[in-house]
Amino acid sequence: MAKVPVPTKQEIKSWVDRYDAWQKGIFLWPVNEIHPDESFGNGHAGLDYLRTFYECFITYDRHVSAFKILTNRQDGGVQAIQGVLRSLRVTFSESAARNSVPLEIYIIDPPQSDIGWSSIRMVESDLRFGEALSERTTAVSEGPRLEKNAELCGKEILPEAAVKLREDAEKTITKNRRIVKNAILECIARMAYYRGDVHIRVHIGAFVFRKYYSPKDLSDIPIDDFMKSMKDSNTKGSLLQVLLSSRAIEQLFARVSMATGLLVPMDSSTFSLNDVTPQYTAMFQFALGKSEFLDLRKEISPMRSEHTENEITDTQWTRDTRINVSPLQLYKVPLQRKMGWKTQISANNKIDQAKVDIDICRFATAITALATLNTTQPKGYTELMFSVPRKADFPNVRHYFQQKTTWRYRLAANTAYIFEITRYDKFDHADKSASTSRMPIATQWGFSLWCVVWKEKLVSNMNCKPGFEVAWKPTVENFFPQNRKSSSTGPYSGFDDYLGNLQAVVDFLSEALSTEHEESLQDEEARPPSPLIEL
């Protein structure tokens, strides 16, 4: 199909005067809300695809803030005009969704026991949190930050009061379920207009408060007031990666190997949880400006045998402008020293390597896979798997490098859900060749849960053309598959199963790590503390 040239205003006026039979359409663009250049780029080059697809002339009249559409097609002219108008509406909806206020929600499940929890006491976090490290950025210190954990305070109560306490707890749990469901579905509905790399993932880790409500004259916060303060816009928290000692790592993977009722191997050809092989990912971030970054990911697939040579199988470039890249961050605040979680929906724009700066491309081309030195290393341990160029060889390329090692498992209750244990390693390659610095200088751990259905649905966002909608519908049935042996019934049974699966994973991690936590901090083999990264 030949590309239709963009006419001048004089040409359009001449055509309208000469050809009354032309089909015409007009779309009033709310320029005060979103400028057309934000949606279609300079010169509105983003309209070229619509011009070609619908065989129409499309021009923008800035005097009336409207797009004018003209076509002289003998057949299908009206349908073409309607198609352009629909595409312009979709494009505006995409811009509006990207500029909407991100949702940041905090919920707390009330304690369920025969203890009359009456207040919350904020205590210094006993985890080795250091200076904050901004998510996915270089280690630029922001100075000491306040990190607190919520600790329950109370005493034993009469049985009658305990019954009422449990009834109130069930009401709060039901309310929290509704908040989570509505927040996720509301954000998914907006994501239908996003084009690019869209992900839904639940991160599990250590939650700390940055800001919270605290009466000046009270050392303990009444629990009702504390739960209400979760809705306050001033309440801020973070979910961080955790530090584990060598003993804690061994205990964690030992518990994973025995969790046959919860987990199954990711690879169907493997029957033992001990035989799960890791996947390695090199994550680079290049600074392009004050608030714009370019991300690069290179992956090595799990080796099928120890004789298989490592090979980079996937390379992805994404641009991050730091503007509403996370439309939803839904936190579950833990009590009683358990693990917290954060449901996050994020969006980035993949870009073609041809649009990347030539120096950065040369740097990326120099990254290669290294051979595995130790094929019999214990579970949870890793080494540098990528040959990374020296910083001295590329002085104009400002970058931050981190290697991610991921062990993936499916949930036994529903194999569509994937549980990941991820190790994040930082290596020193500033003045050395990569081959002489194979062991990490800093290590942190993260855990996450995601669903293959989410990935399959959101792939269409990547392939969606400008002005067109994705094929999926934002419904519970489309995004939350039901467990094979589900006890849930009703229209939201799949969502209830999802919450149950998530809670089972959180409980498993809380139990697996709680017994080793203090020893993990005091273990002489543990590495020196390093700034923790937000999940």
Short mmCIF file of C-alpha atoms in Angstrom, two decimals:
data_model
loop_
_atom_site.label_atom_id
_atom_site.label_comp_id
_atom_site.label_asym_id
_atom_site.label_seq_id
_atom_site.Cartn_x
_atom_site.Cartn_y
_atom_site.Cartn_z
CA MET A 1 0.00 0.00 0.00
CA ALA A 2 1.56 3.29 -1.10
CA LYS A 3 2.25 5.93 1.49
CA VAL A 4 -0.06 8.96 1.24
CA PRO A 5 1.82 12.30 1.32
CA VAL A 6 0.86 14.91 3.89
CA PRO A 7 -0.88 17.85 2.15
CA THR A 8 -0.55 21.53 3.01
CA LYS A 9 -3.49 23.52 4.34
CA GLN A 10 -3.85 25.32 1.00
CA GLU A 11 -4.02 22.00 -0.83
CA ILE A 12 -6.71 20.70 1.55
CA LYS A 13 -8.80 23.83 1.13
CA SER A 14 -8.45 23.55 -2.64
CA TRP A 15 -9.47 19.89 -2.59
CA VAL A 16 -12.50 20.59 -0.37
CA ASP A 17 -13.65 23.37 -2.68
CA ARG A 18 -13.15 21.30 -5.81
CA TYR A 19 -14.39 17.93 -4.56
CA ASP A 20 -17.57 18.19 -2.53
CA ALA A 21 -18.00 14.44 -2.75
CA TRP A 22 -14.99 13.79 -0.51
CA GLN A 23 -15.71 12.18 2.83
CA LYS A 24 -14.72 14.45 5.71
CA GLY A 25 -14.21 14.00 9.43
CA ILE A 26 -12.99 16.13 12.32
CA PHE A 27 -11.64 15.20 15.76
CA LEU A 28 -11.45 17.93 18.39
CA TRP A 29 -8.25 17.37 20.36
CA PRO A 30 -8.15 18.69 24.00
CA VAL A 31 -4.81 20.39 23.54
CA ASN A 32 -4.91 21.92 27.05
CA GLU A 33 -4.82 18.43 28.56
CA ILE A 34 -2.35 16.68 26.23
CA HIS A 35 -0.46 18.29 23.39
CA PRO A 36 -0.62 16.33 20.10
CA ASP A 37 3.18 16.32 19.89
CA GLU A 38 3.26 14.10 23.00
CA SER A 39 1.16 11.48 21.22
CA PHE A 40 2.41 11.69 17.63
CA GLY A 41 5.88 13.22 17.94
CA ASN A 42 7.33 16.26 16.24
CA GLY A 43 5.67 16.83 12.88
CA HIS A 44 3.05 14.23 13.87
CA ALA A 45 4.99 11.46 12.14
CA GLY A 46 3.05 8.96 14.25
CA LEU A 47 0.05 9.57 12.00
CA ASP A 48 1.80 8.11 8.95
CA TYR A 49 0.68 4.58 9.76
CA LEU A 50 -2.98 5.68 10.00
CA ARG A 51 -2.70 7.66 6.75
CA THR A 52 -1.40 4.60 4.95
CA PHE A 53 -3.71 2.07 6.58
CA TYR A 54 -6.93 4.03 6.00
CA GLU A 55 -5.82 5.81 2.79
CA CYS A 56 -6.76 9.20 4.23
CA PHE A 57 -5.30 12.68 4.47
CA ILE A 58 -4.89 13.71 8.14
CA THR A 59 -3.77 17.17 9.18
CA TYR A 60 -3.88 19.18 12.39
CA ASP A 61 -5.40 22.67 12.58
CA ARG A 62 -3.87 24.37 15.61
CA HIS A 63 -6.30 27.32 15.37
CA VAL A 64 -9.25 25.11 16.32
CA SER A 65 -7.21 22.29 17.99
CA ALA A 66 -8.67 19.67 15.68
CA PHE A 67 -7.54 16.90 13.36
CA LYS A 68 -9.17 17.00 9.92
CA ILE A 69 -9.58 13.82 7.89
CA LEU A 70 -10.26 13.67 4.15
CA THR A 71 -10.60 10.73 1.77
CA ASN A 72 -11.83 10.27 -1.78
CA ARG A 73 -12.13 6.50 -1.63
CA GLN A 74 -14.93 5.26 -3.84
CA ASP A 75 -15.90 2.51 -1.42
CA GLY A 76 -15.42 2.33 2.32
CA GLY A 77 -14.79 6.04 2.71
CA VAL A 78 -17.15 6.43 5.65
CA GLN A 79 -15.69 3.37 7.37
CA ALA A 80 -12.18 4.78 6.83
CA ILE A 81 -13.14 8.10 8.41
CA GLN A 82 -14.71 6.28 11.35
CA GLY A 83 -11.58 4.16 11.71
CA VAL A 84 -9.34 7.23 11.89
CA LEU A 85 -11.62 8.88 14.45
CA ARG A 86 -11.59 5.72 16.55
CA SER A 87 -7.79 5.51 16.34
CA LEU A 88 -7.41 9.14 17.41
CA ARG A 89 -9.66 8.48 20.38
CA VAL A 90 -7.57 5.43 21.33
CA THR A 91 -4.35 7.44 21.01
CA PHE A 92 -5.71 10.16 23.27
CA SER A 93 -6.79 7.50 25.79
CA GLU A 94 -3.27 6.09 25.76
CA SER A 95 -1.76 9.51 26.45
CA ALA A 96 -4.31 10.14 29.19
CA ALA A 97 -3.54 6.78 30.79
CA ARG A 98 0.19 7.45 30.76
CA ASN A 99 -0.32 10.87 32.35
CA SER A 100 -2.81 9.70 34.98
CA VAL A 101 -1.92 9.71 38.66
CA PRO A 102 -0.29 6.41 39.67
CA LEU A 103 -2.08 4.36 42.31
CA GLU A 104 -0.13 3.79 45.52
CA ILE A 105 -2.12 1.79 48.07
CA TYR A 106 -1.21 0.30 51.47
CA ILE A 107 -3.29 -2.37 53.20
CA ILE A 108 -2.85 -4.27 56.47
CA ASP A 109 -4.47 -7.55 57.35
CA PRO A 110 -5.48 -7.44 61.02
CA PRO A 111 -3.90 -9.94 63.42
CA GLN A 112 -6.02 -13.01 64.15
CA SER A 113 -5.34 -14.44 67.61
CA ASP A 114 -6.58 -14.38 71.19
CA ILE A 115 -4.33 -11.44 71.97
CA GLY A 116 -6.08 -8.09 72.16
CA TRP A 117 -3.85 -6.05 69.89
CA SER A 118 -4.64 -2.49 70.87
CA SER A 119 -1.80 -0.45 69.40
CA ILE A 120 1.15 -0.28 67.03
CA ARG A 121 4.66 0.59 68.14
CA MET A 122 7.10 1.72 65.47
CA VAL A 123 10.52 0.21 66.07
CA GLU A 124 13.87 0.58 64.37
CA SER A 125 14.23 -2.00 61.64
CA ASP A 126 16.51 -4.83 62.73
CA LEU A 127 17.44 -5.59 59.14
CA ARG A 128 20.75 -4.30 57.87
CA PHE A 129 19.32 -1.53 55.76
CA GLY A 130 21.89 1.02 54.70
CA GLU A 131 21.53 4.19 52.69
CA ALA A 132 18.69 4.06 50.21
CA LEU A 133 19.48 3.13 46.63
CA SER A 134 17.00 4.43 44.08
CA GLU A 135 15.30 1.69 42.10
CA ARG A 136 17.38 0.59 39.10
CA THR A 137 19.81 3.51 39.31
CA THR A 138 23.46 3.87 40.07
CA ALA A 139 24.59 3.83 43.68
CA VAL A 140 24.16 7.52 44.37
CA SER A 141 23.79 7.93 48.12
CA GLU A 142 20.85 9.96 49.32
CA GLY A 143 22.07 9.97 52.91
CA PRO A 144 20.61 8.11 55.90
CA ARG A 145 16.92 7.32 55.59
CA LEU A 146 14.34 6.49 58.24
CA GLU A 147 13.30 2.83 58.17
CA LYS A 148 10.77 1.52 60.65
CA ASN A 149 8.80 -1.67 61.19
CA ALA A 150 5.35 -1.94 62.76
CA GLU A 151 5.23 -4.05 65.94
CA LEU A 152 1.99 -5.12 67.61
CA CYS A 153 1.36 -4.32 71.26
CA GLY A 154 -1.41 -5.83 73.40
CA LYS A 155 -2.44 -8.33 76.04
CA GLU A 156 -4.60 -11.40 76.53
CA ILE A 157 -8.37 -10.77 76.53
CA LEU A 158 -11.53 -12.62 77.50
CA PRO A 159 -12.94 -15.28 75.12
CA GLU A 160 -16.02 -13.15 74.36
CA ALA A 161 -13.84 -10.25 73.26
CA ALA A 162 -11.67 -12.60 71.19
CA VAL A 163 -14.74 -13.70 69.18
CA LYS A 164 -15.56 -10.09 68.31
CA LEU A 165 -11.91 -9.46 67.45
CA ARG A 166 -11.94 -12.31 64.95
CA GLU A 167 -15.24 -11.13 63.45
CA ASP A 168 -13.84 -7.64 62.94
CA ALA A 169 -10.71 -9.15 61.41
CA GLU A 170 -12.76 -11.10 58.87
CA LYS A 171 -14.59 -7.92 57.86
CA THR A 172 -11.29 -6.12 57.34
CA ILE A 173 -9.90 -9.01 55.28
CA THR A 174 -12.98 -8.91 53.06
CA LYS A 175 -12.58 -5.16 52.65
CA ASN A 176 -8.91 -5.55 51.76
CA ARG A 177 -9.80 -8.18 49.16
CA ARG A 178 -12.19 -5.73 47.51
CA ILE A 179 -9.55 -2.97 47.55
CA VAL A 180 -6.97 -5.23 45.90
CA LYS A 181 -9.39 -6.48 43.24
CA ASN A 182 -10.69 -3.03 42.33
CA ALA A 183 -7.20 -1.49 42.21
CA ILE A 184 -5.80 -4.22 39.95
CA LEU A 185 -8.78 -4.23 37.58
CA GLU A 186 -8.85 -0.42 37.41
CA CYS A 187 -5.19 -0.30 36.47
CA ILE A 188 -5.49 -3.20 34.01
CA ALA A 189 -8.29 -1.32 32.26
CA ARG A 190 -5.91 1.62 31.78
CA MET A 191 -3.14 -0.70 30.58
CA ALA A 192 -5.31 -1.67 27.61
CA TYR A 193 -4.22 1.64 26.06
CA TYR A 194 -0.51 1.22 26.76
CA ARG A 195 1.80 0.29 23.92
CA GLY A 196 5.16 -1.09 24.96
CA ASP A 197 6.69 -3.47 27.47
CA VAL A 198 4.00 -4.00 30.15
CA HIS A 199 4.40 -6.31 33.14
CA ILE A 200 2.41 -7.41 36.17
CA ARG A 201 4.45 -8.88 39.01
CA VAL A 202 4.15 -9.41 42.75
CA HIS A 203 7.39 -8.72 44.61
CA ILE A 204 7.94 -10.27 48.04
CA GLY A 205 10.47 -8.85 50.45
CA ALA A 206 11.17 -6.73 53.52
CA PHE A 207 8.76 -3.83 54.01
CA VAL A 208 9.82 -0.65 55.82
CA PHE A 209 8.01 2.62 56.47
CA ARG A 210 9.60 5.85 55.25
CA LYS A 211 6.82 8.14 56.50
CA TYR A 212 3.85 7.32 58.72
CA TYR A 213 1.31 8.84 61.08
CA SER A 214 2.51 9.13 64.67
CA PRO A 215 0.91 11.31 67.40
CA LYS A 216 3.59 13.34 69.14
CA ASP A 217 2.25 12.64 72.62
CA LEU A 218 1.91 8.86 72.19
CA SER A 219 4.66 6.26 72.00
CA ASP A 220 2.14 3.69 70.75
CA ILE A 221 -0.33 4.35 67.93
CA PRO A 222 -3.89 3.01 68.43
CA ILE A 223 -4.35 0.23 65.91
CA ASP A 224 -7.54 1.75 64.46
CA ASP A 225 -5.78 5.06 63.87
CA PHE A 226 -2.82 3.27 62.38
CA MET A 227 -4.97 1.35 59.89
CA LYS A 228 -6.77 4.55 58.89
CA SER A 229 -3.43 6.26 58.32
CA MET A 230 -2.70 3.74 55.55
CA LYS A 231 -5.06 5.82 53.38
CA ASP A 232 -3.16 9.03 54.12
CA SER A 233 -1.20 10.36 51.15
CA ASN A 234 1.72 11.09 53.49
CA THR A 235 2.17 7.40 54.30
CA LYS A 236 5.15 6.08 52.35
CA GLY A 237 6.88 2.74 52.43
CA SER A 238 9.24 0.58 50.41
CA LEU A 239 9.70 -3.09 49.72
CA LEU A 240 13.39 -3.94 49.74
CA GLN A 241 15.59 -6.83 48.76
CA VAL A 242 16.98 -8.84 51.66
CA LEU A 243 20.44 -9.86 52.83
CA LEU A 244 21.07 -13.55 53.50
CA SER A 245 24.07 -15.33 54.96
CA SER A 246 25.51 -18.50 53.45
CA ARG A 247 23.72 -20.57 56.10
CA ALA A 248 20.39 -18.86 55.40
CA ILE A 249 20.81 -19.53 51.67
CA GLU A 250 21.44 -23.21 52.29
CA GLN A 251 18.43 -23.46 54.60
CA LEU A 252 16.20 -21.65 52.10
CA PHE A 253 17.01 -23.99 49.20
CA ALA A 254 16.80 -27.00 51.52
CA ARG A 255 13.23 -25.99 52.39
CA VAL A 256 12.45 -25.36 48.72
CA SER A 257 13.64 -28.85 47.79
CA MET A 258 11.15 -30.33 50.30
CA ALA A 259 8.21 -28.06 49.38
CA THR A 260 6.71 -30.59 46.95
CA GLY A 261 3.18 -29.70 48.04
CA LEU A 262 3.71 -26.05 47.10
CA LEU A 263 6.16 -26.09 44.18
CA VAL A 264 6.98 -28.14 41.09
CA PRO A 265 9.95 -27.71 38.70
CA MET A 266 9.58 -25.16 35.92
CA ASP A 267 10.92 -27.62 33.33
CA SER A 268 8.53 -30.53 32.77
CA SER A 269 11.49 -32.80 31.95
CA THR A 270 12.77 -32.38 35.53
CA PHE A 271 11.06 -34.17 38.40
CA SER A 272 13.13 -32.98 41.35
CA LEU A 273 13.13 -29.48 42.83
CA ASN A 274 16.86 -29.95 43.40
CA ASP A 275 17.48 -30.12 39.64
CA VAL A 276 16.14 -26.65 38.78
CA THR A 277 18.81 -24.80 36.82
CA PRO A 278 19.12 -21.01 37.06
CA GLN A 279 18.74 -18.40 34.35
CA TYR A 280 21.29 -15.58 34.16
CA THR A 281 20.48 -12.01 33.15
CA ALA A 282 22.86 -9.10 32.72
CA MET A 283 21.07 -5.84 33.54
CA PHE A 284 22.62 -2.58 32.41
CA GLN A 285 21.32 0.94 32.80
CA PHE A 286 22.80 3.80 30.77
CA ALA A 287 22.26 7.42 31.76
CA LEU A 288 21.12 9.53 28.80
CA GLY A 289 20.19 12.65 30.71
CA LYS A 290 19.02 13.96 34.04
CA SER A 291 15.81 11.91 34.10
CA GLU A 292 16.11 9.59 31.11
CA PHE A 293 17.69 6.17 31.09
CA LEU A 294 18.24 3.34 28.66
CA ASP A 295 17.97 -0.23 29.95
CA LEU A 296 19.64 -3.27 28.40
CA ARG A 297 19.02 -6.89 29.32
CA LYS A 298 20.94 -9.88 28.02
CA GLU A 299 19.86 -13.38 29.05
CA ILE A 300 21.52 -16.78 29.18
CA SER A 301 19.00 -19.62 29.17
CA PRO A 302 19.37 -22.46 31.71
CA MET A 303 21.91 -25.05 30.60
CA ARG A 304 20.51 -28.49 29.77
CA SER A 305 23.79 -30.20 30.68
CA GLU A 306 27.18 -29.29 32.05
CA HIS A 307 28.68 -29.78 28.58
CA THR A 308 26.48 -27.11 26.99
CA GLU A 309 28.23 -23.83 26.22
CA ASN A 310 26.66 -20.67 27.57
CA GLU A 311 25.06 -18.48 24.91
CA ILE A 312 23.19 -15.18 25.07
CA THR A 313 19.71 -16.00 23.81
CA ASP A 314 17.82 -12.74 24.26
CA THR A 315 18.64 -9.02 24.15
CA GLN A 316 16.15 -6.26 25.00
CA TRP A 317 16.42 -2.47 24.96
CA THR A 318 13.90 -0.33 26.83
CA ARG A 319 13.75 3.41 27.42
CA ASP A 320 12.80 4.66 30.87
CA THR A 321 11.86 8.34 31.25
CA ARG A 322 10.89 7.91 34.93
CA ILE A 323 7.42 9.33 34.26
CA ASN A 324 4.69 7.10 35.68
CA VAL A 325 6.48 3.88 34.75
CA SER A 326 4.60 2.13 37.58
CA PRO A 327 0.87 2.93 37.27
CA LEU A 328 0.12 0.68 40.27
CA GLN A 329 2.02 -0.08 43.45
CA LEU A 330 -0.13 -2.00 45.91
CA TYR A 331 1.59 -2.81 49.21
CA LYS A 332 0.66 -5.42 51.79
CA VAL A 333 2.19 -4.18 55.06
CA PRO A 334 3.30 -7.14 57.21
CA LEU A 335 2.87 -7.40 60.96
CA GLN A 336 4.54 -9.77 63.41
CA ARG A 337 7.81 -9.73 61.43
CA LYS A 338 6.51 -11.46 58.31
CA MET A 339 7.34 -10.85 54.68
CA GLY A 340 5.49 -8.09 52.85
CA TRP A 341 4.52 -7.93 49.19
CA LYS A 342 3.91 -5.39 46.47
CA THR A 343 1.75 -5.90 43.39
CA GLN A 344 3.30 -3.74 40.69
CA ILE A 345 2.14 -2.97 37.16
CA SER A 346 4.90 -1.30 35.16
CA ALA A 347 5.35 -0.11 31.60
CA ASN A 348 8.43 0.72 29.55
CA ASN A 349 9.00 1.32 25.87
CA LYS A 350 11.12 -1.14 23.93
CA ILE A 351 13.28 0.48 21.30
CA ASP A 352 15.19 -0.79 18.30
CA GLN A 353 18.96 -1.05 18.61
CA ALA A 354 19.30 1.11 15.50
CA LYS A 355 18.11 4.08 17.60
CA VAL A 356 20.73 3.53 20.32
CA ASP A 357 23.85 5.71 20.59
CA ILE A 358 26.77 4.19 18.68
CA ASP A 359 29.10 4.13 21.72
CA ILE A 360 26.50 2.31 23.79
CA CYS A 361 25.96 -0.15 20.92
CA ARG A 362 29.69 -0.84 20.79
CA PHE A 363 29.68 -1.41 24.54
CA ALA A 364 26.70 -3.80 24.25
CA THR A 365 28.32 -5.73 21.40
CA ALA A 366 31.40 -6.35 23.56
CA ILE A 367 29.30 -8.16 26.20
CA THR A 368 29.66 -11.93 25.82
CA ALA A 369 28.79 -15.06 27.80
CA LEU A 370 31.46 -16.73 29.92
CA ALA A 371 31.92 -20.44 30.50
CA THR A 372 30.85 -21.84 33.85
CA LEU A 373 33.85 -22.50 36.08
CA ASN A 374 32.17 -24.60 38.76
CA THR A 375 29.34 -26.87 37.61
CA THR A 376 29.00 -28.51 41.04
CA GLN A 377 28.51 -25.36 43.12
CA PRO A 378 25.80 -25.53 45.84
CA LYS A 379 22.32 -24.19 45.27
CA GLY A 380 22.05 -20.45 45.68
CA TYR A 381 25.62 -19.67 44.67
CA THR A 382 26.72 -18.07 41.44
CA GLU A 383 29.61 -16.45 39.61
CA LEU A 384 29.99 -13.82 36.93
CA MET A 385 28.52 -15.25 33.70
CA PHE A 386 29.12 -12.25 31.41
CA SER A 387 32.26 -10.66 30.07
CA VAL A 388 31.71 -6.94 30.74
CA PRO A 389 33.91 -4.28 29.09
CA ARG A 390 36.09 -2.16 31.35
CA LYS A 391 34.81 1.29 32.17
CA ALA A 392 38.17 2.70 31.16
CA ASP A 393 37.64 1.44 27.59
CA PHE A 394 34.32 3.31 27.31
CA PRO A 395 34.77 6.55 29.28
CA ASN A 396 31.76 8.21 27.65
CA VAL A 397 29.36 5.39 28.55
CA ARG A 398 27.89 5.92 32.03
CA HIS A 399 26.33 2.67 33.15
CA TYR A 400 25.35 0.55 36.13
CA PHE A 401 25.69 -3.25 35.89
CA GLN A 402 24.01 -5.97 37.92
CA GLN A 403 23.75 -9.69 37.30
CA LYS A 404 20.51 -11.44 38.10
CA THR A 405 20.40 -15.20 38.76
CA THR A 406 16.88 -16.63 38.81
CA TRP A 407 15.55 -19.99 39.98
CA ARG A 408 12.00 -20.52 38.71
CA TYR A 409 9.33 -22.88 40.03
CA ARG A 410 5.69 -23.44 39.20
CA LEU A 411 3.02 -23.58 41.90
CA ALA A 412 1.60 -27.05 42.39
CA ALA A 413 -1.95 -25.70 42.88
CA ASN A 414 -1.86 -23.82 39.57
CA THR A 415 1.11 -24.26 37.24
CA ALA A 416 0.24 -21.00 35.45
CA TYR A 417 1.79 -19.15 38.42
CA ILE A 418 5.59 -18.87 38.54
CA PHE A 419 7.54 -18.34 41.76
CA GLU A 420 11.03 -16.89 41.39
CA ILE A 421 13.97 -16.75 43.75
CA THR A 422 16.37 -14.12 42.47
CA ARG A 423 19.91 -13.33 43.44
CA TYR A 424 21.25 -9.84 42.54
CA ASP A 425 25.04 -9.53 42.34
CA LYS A 426 27.28 -6.54 41.85
CA PHE A 427 30.76 -7.13 40.44
CA ASP A 428 33.86 -4.97 40.40
CA HIS A 429 35.03 -4.52 36.83
CA ALA A 430 36.12 -0.89 36.88
CA ASP A 431 39.83 -1.50 36.43
CA LYS A 432 39.99 -5.22 35.83
CA SER A 433 39.04 -7.54 33.01
CA ALA A 434 35.83 -9.44 33.66
CA SER A 435 37.61 -12.79 33.71
CA THR A 436 39.69 -11.82 36.75
CA SER A 437 36.74 -10.73 38.88
CA ARG A 438 34.30 -13.65 38.87
CA MET A 439 32.99 -13.36 42.44
CA PRO A 440 30.45 -10.69 43.51
CA ILE A 441 31.33 -7.89 45.89
CA ALA A 442 27.71 -7.37 47.05
CA THR A 443 24.70 -9.69 46.99
CA GLN A 444 21.00 -9.22 47.73
CA TRP A 445 17.93 -11.41 47.29
CA GLY A 446 14.43 -10.90 45.98
CA PHE A 447 11.34 -13.05 45.51
CA SER A 448 8.43 -12.66 43.13
CA LEU A 449 5.28 -14.27 41.76
CA TRP A 450 3.77 -13.84 38.31
CA CYS A 451 1.39 -15.62 35.97
CA VAL A 452 2.04 -16.83 32.43
CA VAL A 453 -1.48 -15.65 31.51
CA TRP A 454 -0.46 -12.07 32.34
CA LYS A 455 2.56 -12.36 30.07
CA GLU A 456 0.58 -13.92 27.21
CA LYS A 457 -2.07 -11.18 27.37
CA LEU A 458 0.32 -8.25 27.65
CA VAL A 459 2.44 -9.36 24.69
CA SER A 460 -0.22 -7.77 22.47
CA ASN A 461 0.66 -4.38 24.02
CA MET A 462 4.13 -4.73 22.56
CA ASN A 463 2.85 -5.50 19.06
CA CYS A 464 -0.04 -3.04 19.06
CA LYS A 465 0.13 -0.40 16.31
CA PRO A 466 -0.45 3.30 17.07
CA GLY A 467 -4.14 4.10 17.35
CA PHE A 468 -5.27 0.49 17.80
CA GLU A 469 -6.51 -1.29 20.91
CA VAL A 470 -5.22 -4.55 22.36
CA ALA A 471 -7.21 -7.72 21.81
CA TRP A 472 -7.73 -8.68 25.47
CA LYS A 473 -10.49 -7.50 27.80
CA PRO A 474 -9.72 -6.31 31.37
CA THR A 475 -11.78 -8.88 33.25
CA VAL A 476 -11.08 -11.16 36.19
CA GLU A 477 -11.68 -14.26 34.06
CA ASN A 478 -9.04 -13.20 31.52
CA PHE A 479 -6.27 -12.48 34.01
CA PHE A 480 -6.79 -14.84 36.97
CA PRO A 481 -7.06 -18.54 36.06
CA GLN A 482 -8.76 -20.86 38.50
CA ASN A 483 -6.81 -23.56 40.34
CA ARG A 484 -7.24 -27.13 39.17
CA LYS A 485 -8.71 -28.23 42.50
CA SER A 486 -10.26 -24.94 43.47
CA SER A 487 -12.64 -24.65 46.41
CA SER A 488 -13.64 -21.12 45.35
CA THR A 489 -16.95 -20.46 43.64
CA GLY A 490 -18.53 -17.44 42.03
CA PRO A 491 -17.45 -14.93 39.39
CA TYR A 492 -14.22 -14.06 41.24
CA SER A 493 -13.10 -17.60 42.04
CA GLY A 494 -9.91 -17.23 39.98
CA PHE A 495 -9.00 -14.03 41.84
CA ASP A 496 -9.65 -15.70 45.20
CA ASP A 497 -7.35 -18.55 44.15
CA TYR A 498 -4.69 -16.03 43.19
CA LEU A 499 -4.81 -14.41 46.65
CA GLY A 500 -4.64 -17.85 48.25
CA ASN A 501 -1.63 -18.84 46.13
CA LEU A 502 0.13 -15.59 46.98
CA GLN A 503 -0.52 -16.00 50.70
CA ALA A 504 0.82 -19.57 50.60
CA VAL A 505 4.09 -18.35 49.04
CA VAL A 506 4.41 -15.47 51.53
CA ASP A 507 3.80 -17.79 54.48
CA PHE A 508 6.36 -20.25 53.14
CA LEU A 509 9.03 -17.55 52.81
CA SER A 510 8.20 -15.99 56.18
CA GLU A 511 8.67 -19.34 57.89
CA ALA A 512 11.76 -20.30 55.87
CA LEU A 513 13.58 -17.04 56.58
CA SER A 514 12.38 -16.13 60.07
CA THR A 515 14.31 -18.91 61.83
CA GLU A 516 17.54 -17.90 60.13
CA HIS A 517 17.10 -14.15 60.26
CA GLU A 518 19.12 -13.26 63.36
CA GLU A 519 21.83 -15.73 62.48
CA SER A 520 21.88 -14.26 59.00
CA LEU A 521 22.76 -10.84 60.41
CA GLN A 522 25.46 -12.15 62.73
CA ASP A 523 26.96 -14.79 60.46
CA GLU A 524 30.68 -14.19 60.13
CA GLU A 525 30.54 -15.40 56.55
CA ALA A 526 27.95 -12.78 55.57
CA ARG A 527 29.20 -10.08 53.25
CA PRO A 528 29.52 -6.47 54.44
CA PRO A 529 26.23 -4.53 54.32
CA SER A 530 25.39 -2.73 51.09
CA PRO A 531 22.63 -0.32 50.11
CA LEU A 532 19.39 -2.23 49.55
CA ILE A 533 17.48 -1.82 46.31
CA GLU A 534 13.75 -1.26 46.13
CA LEU A 535 11.78 -4.01 44.40
#
